Amino acid sequence: MTHYLRSARALTAGATLCSGIAAYLATTDTPLLALPPVYVAALLAWGAAKDYGHHRRILVEHEQARRAAAVQGPRSTRPPDPTAELHATCCTEAFVSRGDTHEPTCPTRTTRSSAA
């Protein structure tokens, strides 16, 4: 729970209270007295919406940082290379011949023994 969530909940409670006061004042003999609580309720609701947004942003940033640390490790500064796995794979001839022959451009060129 971030401090933004706590303040957003408090602002929401205040906006609800001001809305109740405005509803009560609207039923009295002077309904114009309901305008200031309506204005305050709107301001409190706007502040609550901003704080809920900040809370969600912080949660997303933490989740993105957690996923990035799990993928690359704590000391990695480079983004992951999506083609790295493709470059490390074997060639088509080795796939067809089960590792006995390789193309000249094959990065691994490891021949399998027929005894294995």
JSON list of C-alpha atoms in Angstrom, two decimals:
[
{"chain": "A", "resi": 1, "resn": "MET", "atom": "CA", "xyz": [0.00, 0.00, 0.00]},
{"chain": "A", "resi": 2, "resn": "THR", "atom": "CA", "xyz": [1.51, 3.29, -1.07]},
{"chain": "A", "resi": 3, "resn": "HIS", "atom": "CA", "xyz": [0.93, 6.61, 0.63]},
{"chain": "A", "resi": 4, "resn": "TYR", "atom": "CA", "xyz": [-0.99, 7.66, -2.48]},
{"chain": "A", "resi": 5, "resn": "LEU", "atom": "CA", "xyz": [-3.57, 4.94, -1.83]},
{"chain": "A", "resi": 6, "resn": "ARG", "atom": "CA", "xyz": [-4.03, 6.05, 1.77]},
{"chain": "A", "resi": 7, "resn": "SER", "atom": "CA", "xyz": [-4.54, 9.67, 0.81]},
{"chain": "A", "resi": 8, "resn": "ALA", "atom": "CA", "xyz": [-6.84, 8.69, -2.08]},
{"chain": "A", "resi": 9, "resn": "ARG", "atom": "CA", "xyz": [-9.05, 6.73, 0.29]},
{"chain": "A", "resi": 10, "resn": "ALA", "atom": "CA", "xyz": [-9.15, 9.65, 2.73]},
{"chain": "A", "resi": 11, "resn": "LEU", "atom": "CA", "xyz": [-10.03, 12.07, -0.08]},
{"chain": "A", "resi": 12, "resn": "THR", "atom": "CA", "xyz": [-12.76, 9.72, -1.29]},
{"chain": "A", "resi": 13, "resn": "ALA", "atom": "CA", "xyz": [-14.23, 9.56, 2.21]},
{"chain": "A", "resi": 14, "resn": "GLY", "atom": "CA", "xyz": [-14.13, 13.37, 2.42]},
{"chain": "A", "resi": 15, "resn": "ALA", "atom": "CA", "xyz": [-15.81, 13.71, -0.98]},
{"chain": "A", "resi": 16, "resn": "THR", "atom": "CA", "xyz": [-18.53, 11.30, 0.11]},
{"chain": "A", "resi": 17, "resn": "LEU", "atom": "CA", "xyz": [-19.09, 13.23, 3.32]},
{"chain": "A", "resi": 18, "resn": "CYS", "atom": "CA", "xyz": [-19.28, 16.56, 1.47]},
{"chain": "A", "resi": 19, "resn": "SER", "atom": "CA", "xyz": [-21.72, 15.04, -1.01]},
{"chain": "A", "resi": 20, "resn": "GLY", "atom": "CA", "xyz": [-23.94, 13.94, 1.87]},
{"chain": "A", "resi": 21, "resn": "ILE", "atom": "CA", "xyz": [-23.81, 17.39, 3.40]},
{"chain": "A", "resi": 22, "resn": "ALA", "atom": "CA", "xyz": [-24.65, 18.96, 0.04]},
{"chain": "A", "resi": 23, "resn": "ALA", "atom": "CA", "xyz": [-27.59, 16.58, -0.40]},
{"chain": "A", "resi": 24, "resn": "TYR", "atom": "CA", "xyz": [-28.90, 17.51, 3.05]},
{"chain": "A", "resi": 25, "resn": "LEU", "atom": "CA", "xyz": [-28.47, 21.24, 2.45]},
{"chain": "A", "resi": 26, "resn": "ALA", "atom": "CA", "xyz": [-30.25, 20.96, -0.90]},
{"chain": "A", "resi": 27, "resn": "THR", "atom": "CA", "xyz": [-33.41, 19.80, 0.93]},
{"chain": "A", "resi": 28, "resn": "THR", "atom": "CA", "xyz": [-33.46, 22.74, 3.37]},
{"chain": "A", "resi": 29, "resn": "ASP", "atom": "CA", "xyz": [-35.05, 26.17, 2.95]},
{"chain": "A", "resi": 30, "resn": "THR", "atom": "CA", "xyz": [-31.82, 27.62, 1.47]},
{"chain": "A", "resi": 31, "resn": "PRO", "atom": "CA", "xyz": [-30.62, 25.23, -1.25]},
{"chain": "A", "resi": 32, "resn": "LEU", "atom": "CA", "xyz": [-27.89, 27.66, -2.38]},
{"chain": "A", "resi": 33, "resn": "LEU", "atom": "CA", "xyz": [-25.92, 26.67, 0.72]},
{"chain": "A", "resi": 34, "resn": "ALA", "atom": "CA", "xyz": [-25.38, 23.29, -0.98]},
{"chain": "A", "resi": 35, "resn": "LEU", "atom": "CA", "xyz": [-23.09, 24.80, -3.64]},
{"chain": "A", "resi": 36, "resn": "PRO", "atom": "CA", "xyz": [-19.90, 25.14, -1.54]},
{"chain": "A", "resi": 37, "resn": "PRO", "atom": "CA", "xyz": [-19.96, 21.50, -0.35]},
{"chain": "A", "resi": 38, "resn": "VAL", "atom": "CA", "xyz": [-20.57, 20.36, -3.94]},
{"chain": "A", "resi": 39, "resn": "TYR", "atom": "CA", "xyz": [-17.50, 22.34, -5.04]},
{"chain": "A", "resi": 40, "resn": "VAL", "atom": "CA", "xyz": [-15.38, 20.91, -2.21]},
{"chain": "A", "resi": 41, "resn": "ALA", "atom": "CA", "xyz": [-16.63, 17.38, -2.98]},
{"chain": "A", "resi": 42, "resn": "ALA", "atom": "CA", "xyz": [-15.63, 17.82, -6.62]},
{"chain": "A", "resi": 43, "resn": "LEU", "atom": "CA", "xyz": [-12.15, 19.01, -5.65]},
{"chain": "A", "resi": 44, "resn": "LEU", "atom": "CA", "xyz": [-11.71, 16.11, -3.24]},
{"chain": "A", "resi": 45, "resn": "ALA", "atom": "CA", "xyz": [-12.89, 13.60, -5.87]},
{"chain": "A", "resi": 46, "resn": "TRP", "atom": "CA", "xyz": [-10.45, 15.08, -8.40]},
{"chain": "A", "resi": 47, "resn": "GLY", "atom": "CA", "xyz": [-7.58, 14.76, -5.91]},
{"chain": "A", "resi": 48, "resn": "ALA", "atom": "CA", "xyz": [-8.60, 11.18, -5.11]},
{"chain": "A", "resi": 49, "resn": "ALA", "atom": "CA", "xyz": [-8.61, 10.26, -8.80]},
{"chain": "A", "resi": 50, "resn": "LYS", "atom": "CA", "xyz": [-5.11, 11.71, -9.23]},
{"chain": "A", "resi": 51, "resn": "ASP", "atom": "CA", "xyz": [-3.82, 9.81, -6.19]},
{"chain": "A", "resi": 52, "resn": "TYR", "atom": "CA", "xyz": [-5.36, 6.54, -7.40]},
{"chain": "A", "resi": 53, "resn": "GLY", "atom": "CA", "xyz": [-3.57, 7.14, -10.72]},
{"chain": "A", "resi": 54, "resn": "HIS", "atom": "CA", "xyz": [-0.23, 7.74, -8.98]},
{"chain": "A", "resi": 55, "resn": "HIS", "atom": "CA", "xyz": [-0.75, 4.56, -6.95]},
{"chain": "A", "resi": 56, "resn": "ARG", "atom": "CA", "xyz": [-1.41, 2.50, -10.10]},
{"chain": "A", "resi": 57, "resn": "ARG", "atom": "CA", "xyz": [1.64, 4.06, -11.82]},
{"chain": "A", "resi": 58, "resn": "ILE", "atom": "CA", "xyz": [3.91, 3.09, -8.93]},
{"chain": "A", "resi": 59, "resn": "LEU", "atom": "CA", "xyz": [2.56, -0.47, -8.96]},
{"chain": "A", "resi": 60, "resn": "VAL", "atom": "CA", "xyz": [3.18, -0.76, -12.70]},
{"chain": "A", "resi": 61, "resn": "GLU", "atom": "CA", "xyz": [6.72, 0.60, -12.37]},
{"chain": "A", "resi": 62, "resn": "HIS", "atom": "CA", "xyz": [7.49, -1.89, -9.60]},
{"chain": "A", "resi": 63, "resn": "GLU", "atom": "CA", "xyz": [6.10, -4.77, -11.64]},
{"chain": "A", "resi": 64, "resn": "GLN", "atom": "CA", "xyz": [8.11, -3.75, -14.71]},
{"chain": "A", "resi": 65, "resn": "ALA", "atom": "CA", "xyz": [11.28, -3.47, -12.63]},
{"chain": "A", "resi": 66, "resn": "ARG", "atom": "CA", "xyz": [10.63, -6.88, -11.07]},
{"chain": "A", "resi": 67, "resn": "ARG", "atom": "CA", "xyz": [10.13, -8.51, -14.46]},
{"chain": "A", "resi": 68, "resn": "ALA", "atom": "CA", "xyz": [13.22, -6.84, -15.92]},
{"chain": "A", "resi": 69, "resn": "ALA", "atom": "CA", "xyz": [15.35, -8.00, -12.99]},
{"chain": "A", "resi": 70, "resn": "ALA", "atom": "CA", "xyz": [14.06, -11.56, -13.31]},
{"chain": "A", "resi": 71, "resn": "VAL", "atom": "CA", "xyz": [14.81, -11.71, -17.02]},
{"chain": "A", "resi": 72, "resn": "GLN", "atom": "CA", "xyz": [18.29, -10.19, -17.15]},
{"chain": "A", "resi": 73, "resn": "GLY", "atom": "CA", "xyz": [19.72, -10.27, -13.68]},
{"chain": "A", "resi": 74, "resn": "PRO", "atom": "CA", "xyz": [20.62, -7.38, -11.39]},
{"chain": "A", "resi": 75, "resn": "ARG", "atom": "CA", "xyz": [23.74, -6.13, -13.22]},
{"chain": "A", "resi": 76, "resn": "SER", "atom": "CA", "xyz": [22.55, -6.22, -16.81]},
{"chain": "A", "resi": 77, "resn": "THR", "atom": "CA", "xyz": [22.15, -2.82, -18.45]},
{"chain": "A", "resi": 78, "resn": "ARG", "atom": "CA", "xyz": [21.30, -3.94, -21.98]},
{"chain": "A", "resi": 79, "resn": "PRO", "atom": "CA", "xyz": [17.80, -4.76, -23.17]},
{"chain": "A", "resi": 80, "resn": "PRO", "atom": "CA", "xyz": [17.24, -8.41, -24.06]},
{"chain": "A", "resi": 81, "resn": "ASP", "atom": "CA", "xyz": [18.03, -9.44, -27.63]},
{"chain": "A", "resi": 82, "resn": "PRO", "atom": "CA", "xyz": [15.01, -11.22, -29.13]},
{"chain": "A", "resi": 83, "resn": "THR", "atom": "CA", "xyz": [17.11, -12.77, -31.93]},
{"chain": "A", "resi": 84, "resn": "ALA", "atom": "CA", "xyz": [19.84, -14.18, -29.68]},
{"chain": "A", "resi": 85, "resn": "GLU", "atom": "CA", "xyz": [18.17, -17.56, -29.48]},
{"chain": "A", "resi": 86, "resn": "LEU", "atom": "CA", "xyz": [17.86, -17.74, -33.25]},
{"chain": "A", "resi": 87, "resn": "HIS", "atom": "CA", "xyz": [21.58, -17.01, -33.75]},
{"chain": "A", "resi": 88, "resn": "ALA", "atom": "CA", "xyz": [22.57, -19.74, -31.30]},
{"chain": "A", "resi": 89, "resn": "THR", "atom": "CA", "xyz": [20.49, -22.43, -32.97]},
{"chain": "A", "resi": 90, "resn": "CYS", "atom": "CA", "xyz": [21.87, -24.95, -35.36]},
{"chain": "A", "resi": 91, "resn": "CYS", "atom": "CA", "xyz": [21.54, -24.92, -39.14]},
{"chain": "A", "resi": 92, "resn": "THR", "atom": "CA", "xyz": [18.97, -26.68, -41.29]},
{"chain": "A", "resi": 93, "resn": "GLU", "atom": "CA", "xyz": [21.36, -29.38, -42.55]},
{"chain": "A", "resi": 94, "resn": "ALA", "atom": "CA", "xyz": [22.25, -30.32, -38.98]},
{"chain": "A", "resi": 95, "resn": "PHE", "atom": "CA", "xyz": [18.60, -30.56, -38.14]},
{"chain": "A", "resi": 96, "resn": "VAL", "atom": "CA", "xyz": [17.92, -32.84, -41.09]},
{"chain": "A", "resi": 97, "resn": "SER", "atom": "CA", "xyz": [21.07, -34.95, -40.57]},
{"chain": "A", "resi": 98, "resn": "ARG", "atom": "CA", "xyz": [20.58, -35.06, -36.79]},
{"chain": "A", "resi": 99, "resn": "GLY", "atom": "CA", "xyz": [23.81, -33.14, -36.16]},
{"chain": "A", "resi": 100, "resn": "ASP", "atom": "CA", "xyz": [26.21, -35.07, -38.43]},
{"chain": "A", "resi": 101, "resn": "THR", "atom": "CA", "xyz": [26.65, -32.36, -41.11]},
{"chain": "A", "resi": 102, "resn": "HIS", "atom": "CA", "xyz": [26.52, -28.57, -40.81]},
{"chain": "A", "resi": 103, "resn": "GLU", "atom": "CA", "xyz": [26.28, -25.64, -43.18]},
{"chain": "A", "resi": 104, "resn": "PRO", "atom": "CA", "xyz": [29.35, -23.35, -43.47]},
{"chain": "A", "resi": 105, "resn": "THR", "atom": "CA", "xyz": [27.47, -20.51, -41.73]},
{"chain": "A", "resi": 106, "resn": "CYS", "atom": "CA", "xyz": [26.40, -22.64, -38.76]},
{"chain": "A", "resi": 107, "resn": "PRO", "atom": "CA", "xyz": [27.44, -21.00, -35.44]},
{"chain": "A", "resi": 108, "resn": "THR", "atom": "CA", "xyz": [27.76, -24.24, -33.47]},
{"chain": "A", "resi": 109, "resn": "ARG", "atom": "CA", "xyz": [29.39, -26.76, -35.87]},
{"chain": "A", "resi": 110, "resn": "THR", "atom": "CA", "xyz": [29.37, -29.49, -33.28]},
{"chain": "A", "resi": 111, "resn": "THR", "atom": "CA", "xyz": [29.10, -32.93, -34.79]},
{"chain": "A", "resi": 112, "resn": "ARG", "atom": "CA", "xyz": [27.30, -35.65, -32.96]},
{"chain": "A", "resi": 113, "resn": "SER", "atom": "CA", "xyz": [28.94, -38.97, -32.54]},
{"chain": "A", "resi": 114, "resn": "SER", "atom": "CA", "xyz": [27.15, -41.92, -34.09]},
{"chain": "A", "resi": 115, "resn": "ALA", "atom": "CA", "xyz": [27.87, -43.89, -30.91]},
{"chain": "A", "resi": 116, "resn": "ALA", "atom": "CA", "xyz": [25.71, -41.56, -28.83]}
]
